[in-house]
PDB file of C-alpha atoms in Angstrom:
ATOM      1  CA  MET A   1     216.384  63.566  46.170  1.00  0.00           C
ATOM      2  CA  LEU A   2     213.495  62.777  43.815  1.00  0.00           C
ATOM      3  CA  LYS A   3     212.181  59.310  43.104  1.00  0.00           C
ATOM      4  CA  VAL A   4     209.359  58.832  40.602  1.00  0.00           C
ATOM      5  CA  ASN A   5     208.051  55.283  40.606  1.00  0.00           C
ATOM      6  CA  ASN A   6     205.809  53.851  37.900  1.00  0.00           C
ATOM      7  CA  ILE A   7     203.435  56.818  37.498  1.00  0.00           C
ATOM      8  CA  ASN A   8     200.465  56.842  35.133  1.00  0.00           C
ATOM      9  CA  VAL A   9     198.943  60.215  34.268  1.00  0.00           C
ATOM     10  CA  TYR A  10     195.835  60.860  32.180  1.00  0.00           C
ATOM     11  CA  TYR A  11     194.172  63.821  30.480  1.00  0.00           C
ATOM     12  CA  GLY A  12     190.572  62.587  30.615  1.00  0.00           C
ATOM     13  CA  ASN A  13     190.708  59.176  28.898  1.00  0.00           C
ATOM     14  CA  ILE A  14     194.036  59.800  27.205  1.00  0.00           C
ATOM     15  CA  GLN A  15     197.036  58.318  28.968  1.00  0.00           C
ATOM     16  CA  ALA A  16     199.914  60.812  28.798  1.00  0.00           C
ATOM     17  CA  LEU A  17     202.452  59.000  31.019  1.00  0.00           C
ATOM     18  CA  LYS A  18     202.717  55.207  31.067  1.00  0.00           C
ATOM     19  CA  GLY A  19     204.600  53.737  34.014  1.00  0.00           C
ATOM     20  CA  VAL A  20     207.298  56.419  34.151  1.00  0.00           C
ATOM     21  CA  SER A  21     210.089  55.923  36.705  1.00  0.00           C
ATOM     22  CA  LEU A  22     213.146  58.129  37.229  1.00  0.00           C
ATOM     23  CA  GLU A  23     215.498  59.412  39.900  1.00  0.00           C
ATOM     24  CA  VAL A  24     217.274  62.698  40.487  1.00  0.00           C
ATOM     25  CA  ASN A  25     220.146  62.791  42.990  1.00  0.00           C
ATOM     26  CA  GLU A  26     221.069  65.886  44.949  1.00  0.00           C
ATOM     27  CA  GLY A  27     223.402  68.200  43.020  1.00  0.00           C
ATOM     28  CA  GLU A  28     222.740  66.675  39.591  1.00  0.00           C
ATOM     29  CA  ILE A  29     221.472  68.110  36.338  1.00  0.00           C
ATOM     30  CA  VAL A  30     219.162  65.466  34.878  1.00  0.00           C
ATOM     31  CA  THR A  31     217.597  66.059  31.483  1.00  0.00           C
ATOM     32  CA  LEU A  32     214.498  64.611  29.823  1.00  0.00           C
ATOM     33  CA  ILE A  33     214.650  64.540  26.057  1.00  0.00           C
ATOM     34  CA  GLY A  34     212.044  63.454  23.569  1.00  0.00           C
ATOM     35  CA  ALA A  35     209.861  64.678  20.732  1.00  0.00           C
ATOM     36  CA  ASN A  36     207.061  67.172  21.142  1.00  0.00           C
ATOM     37  CA  GLY A  37     204.070  65.558  22.836  1.00  0.00           C
ATOM     38  CA  ALA A  38     206.151  62.730  24.354  1.00  0.00           C
ATOM     39  CA  GLY A  39     204.989  63.630  27.890  1.00  0.00           C
ATOM     40  CA  LYS A  40     207.944  65.697  29.158  1.00  0.00           C
ATOM     41  CA  SER A  41     205.923  68.755  30.224  1.00  0.00           C
ATOM     42  CA  THR A  42     203.201  66.503  31.659  1.00  0.00           C
ATOM     43  CA  LEU A  43     205.810  64.953  33.941  1.00  0.00           C
ATOM     44  CA  LEU A  44     206.961  68.365  35.224  1.00  0.00           C
ATOM     45  CA  LYS A  45     203.360  69.466  35.825  1.00  0.00           C
ATOM     46  CA  THR A  46     202.770  66.259  37.792  1.00  0.00           C
ATOM     47  CA  LEU A  47     205.875  66.867  39.923  1.00  0.00           C
ATOM     48  CA  SER A  48     204.645  70.432  40.595  1.00  0.00           C
ATOM     49  CA  GLY A  49     201.251  69.189  41.804  1.00  0.00           C
ATOM     50  CA  LEU A  50     199.329  70.653  38.842  1.00  0.00           C
ATOM     51  CA  LEU A  51     198.370  67.156  37.636  1.00  0.00           C
ATOM     52  CA  ARG A  52     197.747  64.046  39.733  1.00  0.00           C
ATOM     53  CA  PRO A  53     199.012  60.567  38.844  1.00  0.00           C
ATOM     54  CA  LYS A  54     196.346  57.844  38.802  1.00  0.00           C
ATOM     55  CA  GLN A  55     198.913  55.250  39.882  1.00  0.00           C
ATOM     56  CA  GLY A  56     202.466  55.307  41.150  1.00  0.00           C
ATOM     57  CA  THR A  57     204.394  57.353  43.697  1.00  0.00           C
ATOM     58  CA  ILE A  58     206.527  60.503  43.744  1.00  0.00           C
ATOM     59  CA  GLU A  59     208.979  60.854  46.605  1.00  0.00           C
ATOM     60  CA  TYR A  60     210.897  64.059  47.248  1.00  0.00           C
ATOM     61  CA  LEU A  61     213.373  64.151  50.155  1.00  0.00           C
ATOM     62  CA  GLY A  62     211.598  61.107  51.541  1.00  0.00           C
ATOM     63  CA  LYS A  63     208.108  62.685  51.479  1.00  0.00           C
ATOM     64  CA  ASN A  64     205.251  61.611  49.218  1.00  0.00           C
ATOM     65  CA  LEU A  65     204.270  64.363  46.773  1.00  0.00           C
ATOM     66  CA  GLN A  66     201.587  62.762  44.644  1.00  0.00           C
ATOM     67  CA  LYS A  67     198.628  64.067  46.709  1.00  0.00           C
ATOM     68  CA  ARG A  68     200.136  67.346  47.882  1.00  0.00           C
ATOM     69  CA  ALA A  69     198.841  70.797  46.847  1.00  0.00           C
ATOM     70  CA  ALA A  70     201.021  72.744  44.414  1.00  0.00           C
ATOM     71  CA  GLN A  71     201.645  75.547  46.939  1.00  0.00           C
ATOM     72  CA  SER A  72     202.923  73.150  49.593  1.00  0.00           C
ATOM     73  CA  ILE A  73     205.277  71.585  47.004  1.00  0.00           C
ATOM     74  CA  VAL A  74     206.652  75.079  46.238  1.00  0.00           C
ATOM     75  CA  LYS A  75     207.146  75.654  49.984  1.00  0.00           C
ATOM     76  CA  ASP A  76     209.290  72.513  50.064  1.00  0.00           C
ATOM     77  CA  GLY A  77     211.587  73.967  47.399  1.00  0.00           C
ATOM     78  CA  VAL A  78     210.357  72.341  44.164  1.00  0.00           C
ATOM     79  CA  ILE A  79     210.104  75.296  41.770  1.00  0.00           C
ATOM     80  CA  GLN A  80     209.095  75.145  38.116  1.00  0.00           C
ATOM     81  CA  VAL A  81     209.978  77.561  35.313  1.00  0.00           C
ATOM     82  CA  PRO A  82     207.097  76.824  32.927  1.00  0.00           C
ATOM     83  CA  GLU A  83     207.292  76.467  29.177  1.00  0.00           C
ATOM     84  CA  GLY A  84     206.646  79.767  27.413  1.00  0.00           C
ATOM     85  CA  ARG A  85     208.126  81.786  30.316  1.00  0.00           C
ATOM     86  CA  ARG A  86     204.802  83.168  31.669  1.00  0.00           C
ATOM     87  CA  VAL A  87     206.103  86.391  33.168  1.00  0.00           C
ATOM     88  CA  PHE A  88     203.540  88.915  34.436  1.00  0.00           C
ATOM     89  CA  SER A  89     203.820  91.316  31.524  1.00  0.00           C
ATOM     90  CA  ASN A  90     202.083  94.315  33.109  1.00  0.00           C
ATOM     91  CA  MET A  91     204.441  94.231  36.117  1.00  0.00           C
ATOM     92  CA  THR A  92     208.025  95.482  36.206  1.00  0.00           C
ATOM     93  CA  VAL A  93     211.037  93.172  36.192  1.00  0.00           C
ATOM     94  CA  GLU A  94     211.612  93.867  39.885  1.00  0.00           C
ATOM     95  CA  GLU A  95     207.948  93.229  40.807  1.00  0.00           C
ATOM     96  CA  ASN A  96     208.138  89.845  39.027  1.00  0.00           C
ATOM     97  CA  LEU A  97     211.244  88.962  41.054  1.00  0.00           C
ATOM     98  CA  ASP A  98     209.586  90.042  44.328  1.00  0.00           C
ATOM     99  CA  LEU A  99     206.632  87.825  43.471  1.00  0.00           C
ATOM    100  CA  GLY A 100     209.005  84.851  43.273  1.00  0.00           C
ATOM    101  CA  ALA A 101     209.780  85.361  46.984  1.00  0.00           C
ATOM    102  CA  TYR A 102     206.146  85.656  48.116  1.00  0.00           C
ATOM    103  CA  LEU A 103     206.323  82.612  50.435  1.00  0.00           C
ATOM    104  CA  ARG A 104     209.525  83.839  52.116  1.00  0.00           C
ATOM    105  CA  HIS A 105     209.897  86.066  55.180  1.00  0.00           C
ATOM    106  CA  ASP A 106     213.695  86.340  55.469  1.00  0.00           C
ATOM    107  CA  ARG A 107     214.233  89.919  54.260  1.00  0.00           C
ATOM    108  CA  ALA A 108     218.025  89.795  54.306  1.00  0.00           C
ATOM    109  CA  GLY A 109     218.017  86.502  52.374  1.00  0.00           C
ATOM    110  CA  ILE A 110     215.564  87.888  49.808  1.00  0.00           C
ATOM    111  CA  ALA A 111     217.760  90.973  49.241  1.00  0.00           C
ATOM    112  CA  LYS A 112     220.840  88.750  48.873  1.00  0.00           C
ATOM    113  CA  ASP A 113     219.111  86.471  46.359  1.00  0.00           C
ATOM    114  CA  LYS A 114     217.949  89.480  44.337  1.00  0.00           C
ATOM    115  CA  GLU A 115     221.567  90.664  44.163  1.00  0.00           C
ATOM    116  CA  ARG A 116     222.546  87.191  42.983  1.00  0.00           C
ATOM    117  CA  VAL A 117     219.857  87.262  40.264  1.00  0.00           C
ATOM    118  CA  PHE A 118     221.208  90.609  39.048  1.00  0.00           C
ATOM    119  CA  GLU A 119     224.749  89.183  39.027  1.00  0.00           C
ATOM    120  CA  LEU A 120     223.618  86.171  36.978  1.00  0.00           C
ATOM    121  CA  PHE A 121     221.482  88.321  34.676  1.00  0.00           C
ATOM    122  CA  PRO A 122     223.012  91.834  34.410  1.00  0.00           C
ATOM    123  CA  ARG A 123     220.457  92.680  31.742  1.00  0.00           C
ATOM    124  CA  LEU A 124     217.653  92.372  34.305  1.00  0.00           C
ATOM    125  CA  LEU A 125     219.428  94.907  36.510  1.00  0.00           C
ATOM    126  CA  GLU A 126     219.488  97.363  33.601  1.00  0.00           C
ATOM    127  CA  ARG A 127     215.765  96.787  33.046  1.00  0.00           C
ATOM    128  CA  ARG A 128     214.596  96.384  36.637  1.00  0.00           C
ATOM    129  CA  LYS A 129     211.994  99.204  36.409  1.00  0.00           C
ATOM    130  CA  GLN A 130     210.845  98.224  32.916  1.00  0.00           C
ATOM    131  CA  SER A 131     207.521  96.520  32.255  1.00  0.00           C
ATOM    132  CA  SER A 132     208.174  92.798  31.650  1.00  0.00           C
ATOM    133  CA  GLY A 133     205.974  92.744  28.556  1.00  0.00           C
ATOM    134  CA  THR A 134     208.503  94.976  26.757  1.00  0.00           C
ATOM    135  CA  LEU A 135     211.398  92.504  27.205  1.00  0.00           C
ATOM    136  CA  SER A 136     212.715  90.264  24.414  1.00  0.00           C
ATOM    137  CA  GLY A 137     212.037  86.517  24.549  1.00  0.00           C
ATOM    138  CA  GLY A 138     215.524  85.843  25.906  1.00  0.00           C
ATOM    139  CA  GLU A 139     215.173  88.500  28.593  1.00  0.00           C
ATOM    140  CA  GLN A 140     211.785  87.081  29.611  1.00  0.00           C
ATOM    141  CA  GLN A 141     213.409  83.646  29.949  1.00  0.00           C
ATOM    142  CA  MET A 142     216.076  85.209  32.183  1.00  0.00           C
ATOM    143  CA  LEU A 143     213.330  86.841  34.248  1.00  0.00           C
ATOM    144  CA  ALA A 144     211.382  83.570  34.592  1.00  0.00           C
ATOM    145  CA  MET A 145     214.570  81.849  35.826  1.00  0.00           C
ATOM    146  CA  GLY A 146     215.406  84.784  38.106  1.00  0.00           C
ATOM    147  CA  ARG A 147     211.912  84.686  39.597  1.00  0.00           C
ATOM    148  CA  ALA A 148     212.366  80.952  40.300  1.00  0.00           C
ATOM    149  CA  ILE A 149     215.716  81.616  42.046  1.00  0.00           C
ATOM    150  CA  MET A 150     213.897  84.103  44.319  1.00  0.00           C
ATOM    151  CA  ALA A 151     211.762  81.200  45.569  1.00  0.00           C
ATOM    152  CA  LYS A 152     214.970  79.519  46.858  1.00  0.00           C
ATOM    153  CA  PRO A 153     214.653  76.247  44.930  1.00  0.00           C
ATOM    154  CA  LYS A 154     216.226  73.021  46.135  1.00  0.00           C
ATOM    155  CA  LEU A 155     214.989  71.304  42.975  1.00  0.00           C
ATOM    156  CA  LEU A 156     214.514  73.503  39.897  1.00  0.00           C
ATOM    157  CA  LEU A 157     212.268  72.185  37.110  1.00  0.00           C
ATOM    158  CA  LEU A 158     213.047  73.889  33.791  1.00  0.00           C
ATOM    159  CA  ASP A 159     210.576  73.377  30.948  1.00  0.00           C
ATOM    160  CA  GLU A 160     212.031  74.125  27.482  1.00  0.00           C
ATOM    161  CA  PRO A 161     214.211  77.107  28.523  1.00  0.00           C
ATOM    162  CA  SER A 162     215.706  77.509  25.024  1.00  0.00           C
ATOM    163  CA  MET A 163     212.429  77.473  23.113  1.00  0.00           C
ATOM    164  CA  GLY A 164     212.194  80.222  20.483  1.00  0.00           C
ATOM    165  CA  LEU A 165     215.522  81.832  21.416  1.00  0.00           C
ATOM    166  CA  ALA A 166     218.368  82.888  19.130  1.00  0.00           C
ATOM    167  CA  PRO A 167     221.421  80.527  19.224  1.00  0.00           C
ATOM    168  CA  LEU A 168     223.608  83.019  21.103  1.00  0.00           C
ATOM    169  CA  MET A 169     220.934  83.495  23.776  1.00  0.00           C
ATOM    170  CA  VAL A 170     220.517  79.707  24.054  1.00  0.00           C
ATOM    171  CA  LYS A 171     224.236  79.431  24.825  1.00  0.00           C
ATOM    172  CA  THR A 172     223.927  82.128  27.519  1.00  0.00           C
ATOM    173  CA  ILE A 173     220.891  80.465  29.135  1.00  0.00           C
ATOM    174  CA  PHE A 174     222.669  77.093  29.284  1.00  0.00           C
ATOM    175  CA  GLU A 175     225.780  78.650  30.830  1.00  0.00           C
ATOM    176  CA  ILE A 176     223.566  80.197  33.517  1.00  0.00           C
ATOM    177  CA  ILE A 177     221.830  76.839  34.148  1.00  0.00           C
ATOM    178  CA  LYS A 178     225.309  75.390  34.832  1.00  0.00           C
ATOM    179  CA  GLU A 179     226.093  78.268  37.203  1.00  0.00           C
ATOM    180  CA  ILE A 180     222.807  77.833  39.114  1.00  0.00           C
ATOM    181  CA  ASN A 181     223.625  74.134  39.485  1.00  0.00           C
ATOM    182  CA  ALA A 182     227.201  74.867  40.602  1.00  0.00           C
ATOM    183  CA  THR A 183     225.878  76.880  43.558  1.00  0.00           C
ATOM    184  CA  GLY A 184     223.987  73.857  44.879  1.00  0.00           C
ATOM    185  CA  THR A 185     220.602  73.760  43.113  1.00  0.00           C
ATOM    186  CA  THR A 186     219.574  70.382  41.687  1.00  0.00           C
ATOM    187  CA  ILE A 187     218.013  70.675  38.224  1.00  0.00           C
ATOM    188  CA  LEU A 188     215.574  68.606  36.194  1.00  0.00           C
ATOM    189  CA  LEU A 189     215.643  69.963  32.657  1.00  0.00           C
ATOM    190  CA  VAL A 190     213.117  69.316  29.893  1.00  0.00           C
ATOM    191  CA  GLU A 191     214.582  70.418  26.580  1.00  0.00           C
ATOM    192  CA  GLN A 192     214.036  69.892  22.864  1.00  0.00           C
ATOM    193  CA  ASN A 193     217.576  71.017  22.083  1.00  0.00           C
ATOM    194  CA  ALA A 194     218.881  67.550  22.968  1.00  0.00           C
ATOM    195  CA  ASN A 195     222.496  68.275  22.058  1.00  0.00           C
ATOM    196  CA  MET A 196     222.717  71.290  24.333  1.00  0.00           C
ATOM    197  CA  ALA A 197     220.870  69.508  27.159  1.00  0.00           C
ATOM    198  CA  LEU A 198     223.103  66.422  27.001  1.00  0.00           C
ATOM    199  CA  SER A 199     226.229  68.599  26.942  1.00  0.00           C
ATOM    200  CA  ILE A 200     225.479  70.039  30.421  1.00  0.00           C
ATOM    201  CA  ALA A 201     223.582  67.168  32.106  1.00  0.00           C
ATOM    202  CA  ASP A 202     224.968  64.402  34.320  1.00  0.00           C
ATOM    203  CA  ARG A 203     222.287  61.906  33.325  1.00  0.00           C
ATOM    204  CA  ALA A 204     219.418  61.746  30.853  1.00  0.00           C
ATOM    205  CA  TYR A 205     216.126  59.980  30.258  1.00  0.00           C
ATOM    206  CA  VAL A 206     214.584  59.619  26.809  1.00  0.00           C
ATOM    207  CA  ILE A 207     210.781  59.720  26.740  1.00  0.00           C
ATOM    208  CA  GLU A 208     208.737  58.481  23.788  1.00  0.00           C
ATOM    209  CA  THR A 209     204.919  58.466  23.764  1.00  0.00           C
ATOM    210  CA  GLY A 210     204.692  58.650  27.547  1.00  0.00           C
ATOM    211  CA  LYS A 211     207.305  55.965  28.339  1.00  0.00           C
ATOM    212  CA  VAL A 212     210.951  56.109  29.347  1.00  0.00           C
ATOM    213  CA  VAL A 213     212.672  54.159  26.589  1.00  0.00           C
ATOM    214  CA  LEU A 214     216.312  54.843  27.455  1.00  0.00           C
ATOM    215  CA  SER A 215     218.372  56.288  30.293  1.00  0.00           C
ATOM    216  CA  GLY A 216     222.018  56.668  31.175  1.00  0.00           C
ATOM    217  CA  ARG A 217     224.919  59.054  31.549  1.00  0.00           C
ATOM    218  CA  ALA A 218     224.367  62.087  29.336  1.00  0.00           C
ATOM    219  CA  SER A 219     227.844  61.833  27.785  1.00  0.00           C
ATOM    220  CA  GLU A 220     227.175  58.222  26.725  1.00  0.00           C
ATOM    221  CA  LEU A 221     223.732  58.990  25.298  1.00  0.00           C
ATOM    222  CA  GLN A 222     225.258  61.843  23.313  1.00  0.00           C
ATOM    223  CA  LYS A 223     227.531  59.301  21.575  1.00  0.00           C
ATOM    224  CA  SER A 224     224.759  56.757  20.945  1.00  0.00           C
ATOM    225  CA  ASP A 225     223.957  56.278  17.242  1.00  0.00           C
ATOM    226  CA  GLU A 226     220.291  55.712  18.066  1.00  0.00           C
ATOM    227  CA  ILE A 227     220.015  59.017  19.959  1.00  0.00           C
ATOM    228  CA  ARG A 228     222.015  60.887  17.352  1.00  0.00           C
ATOM    229  CA  ALA A 229     219.768  59.692  14.561  1.00  0.00           C
ATOM    230  CA  ALA A 230     216.569  60.471  16.460  1.00  0.00           C
ATOM    231  CA  TYR A 231     217.368  63.679  18.346  1.00  0.00           C
ATOM    232  CA  LEU A 232     220.721  65.156  17.329  1.00  0.00           C
ATOM    233  CA  GLY A 233     220.161  65.506  13.624  1.00  0.00           C
ATOM    234  CA  GLY A 234     222.422  62.531  12.874  1.00  0.00           C
ATOM    235  CA  HIS A 235     225.668  64.485  13.457  1.00  0.00           C
TER     236      HIS A 235
END
């Protein structure tokens, strides 16, 4: 579904991604793990069209993405939930969800997807008329994911969904990621909680200082001594 081939991305003179290649097959959850500043978020921003690679190609469903505008990438079903949630805090929960569907014109489909969001996140239903700025961090994360679902993603890019959340809420968010995937949405997940990410992913890539240094089945990487020492607290 997605094929990233040897991309180099710079911020000014600083090279953030160095020859990164990866693949995501339809129906998979693929996770990117790595330390802070390794280039994980840069990769997602590049896939979303917010940054341009200097070299290399990005193919999505057979089409080249590397020179496409961000809005046209969204239209094609590549939807990102950014790090730090970024909900519109002065708008209600429901207005945020409606905004997620702004490129769509299928009213019945939009209504059905909103019902689905409320089924996945009952708490958002309870707070649908509430201003988003008054929600807890976990509820804002639910809203950011719900808003992305309203855009009808084929490929969902999740950037650090567990960041700053209480352990119980992290567990809930990861269960919902599995549910979203089970209904047919392919997911590329960037996550610092490597253990949690590897426990739900099919495959994983490890990024260090802008390079992919390791890749494989998530279950195998979870058992690797090297990965455990570096990212799983040695347990």
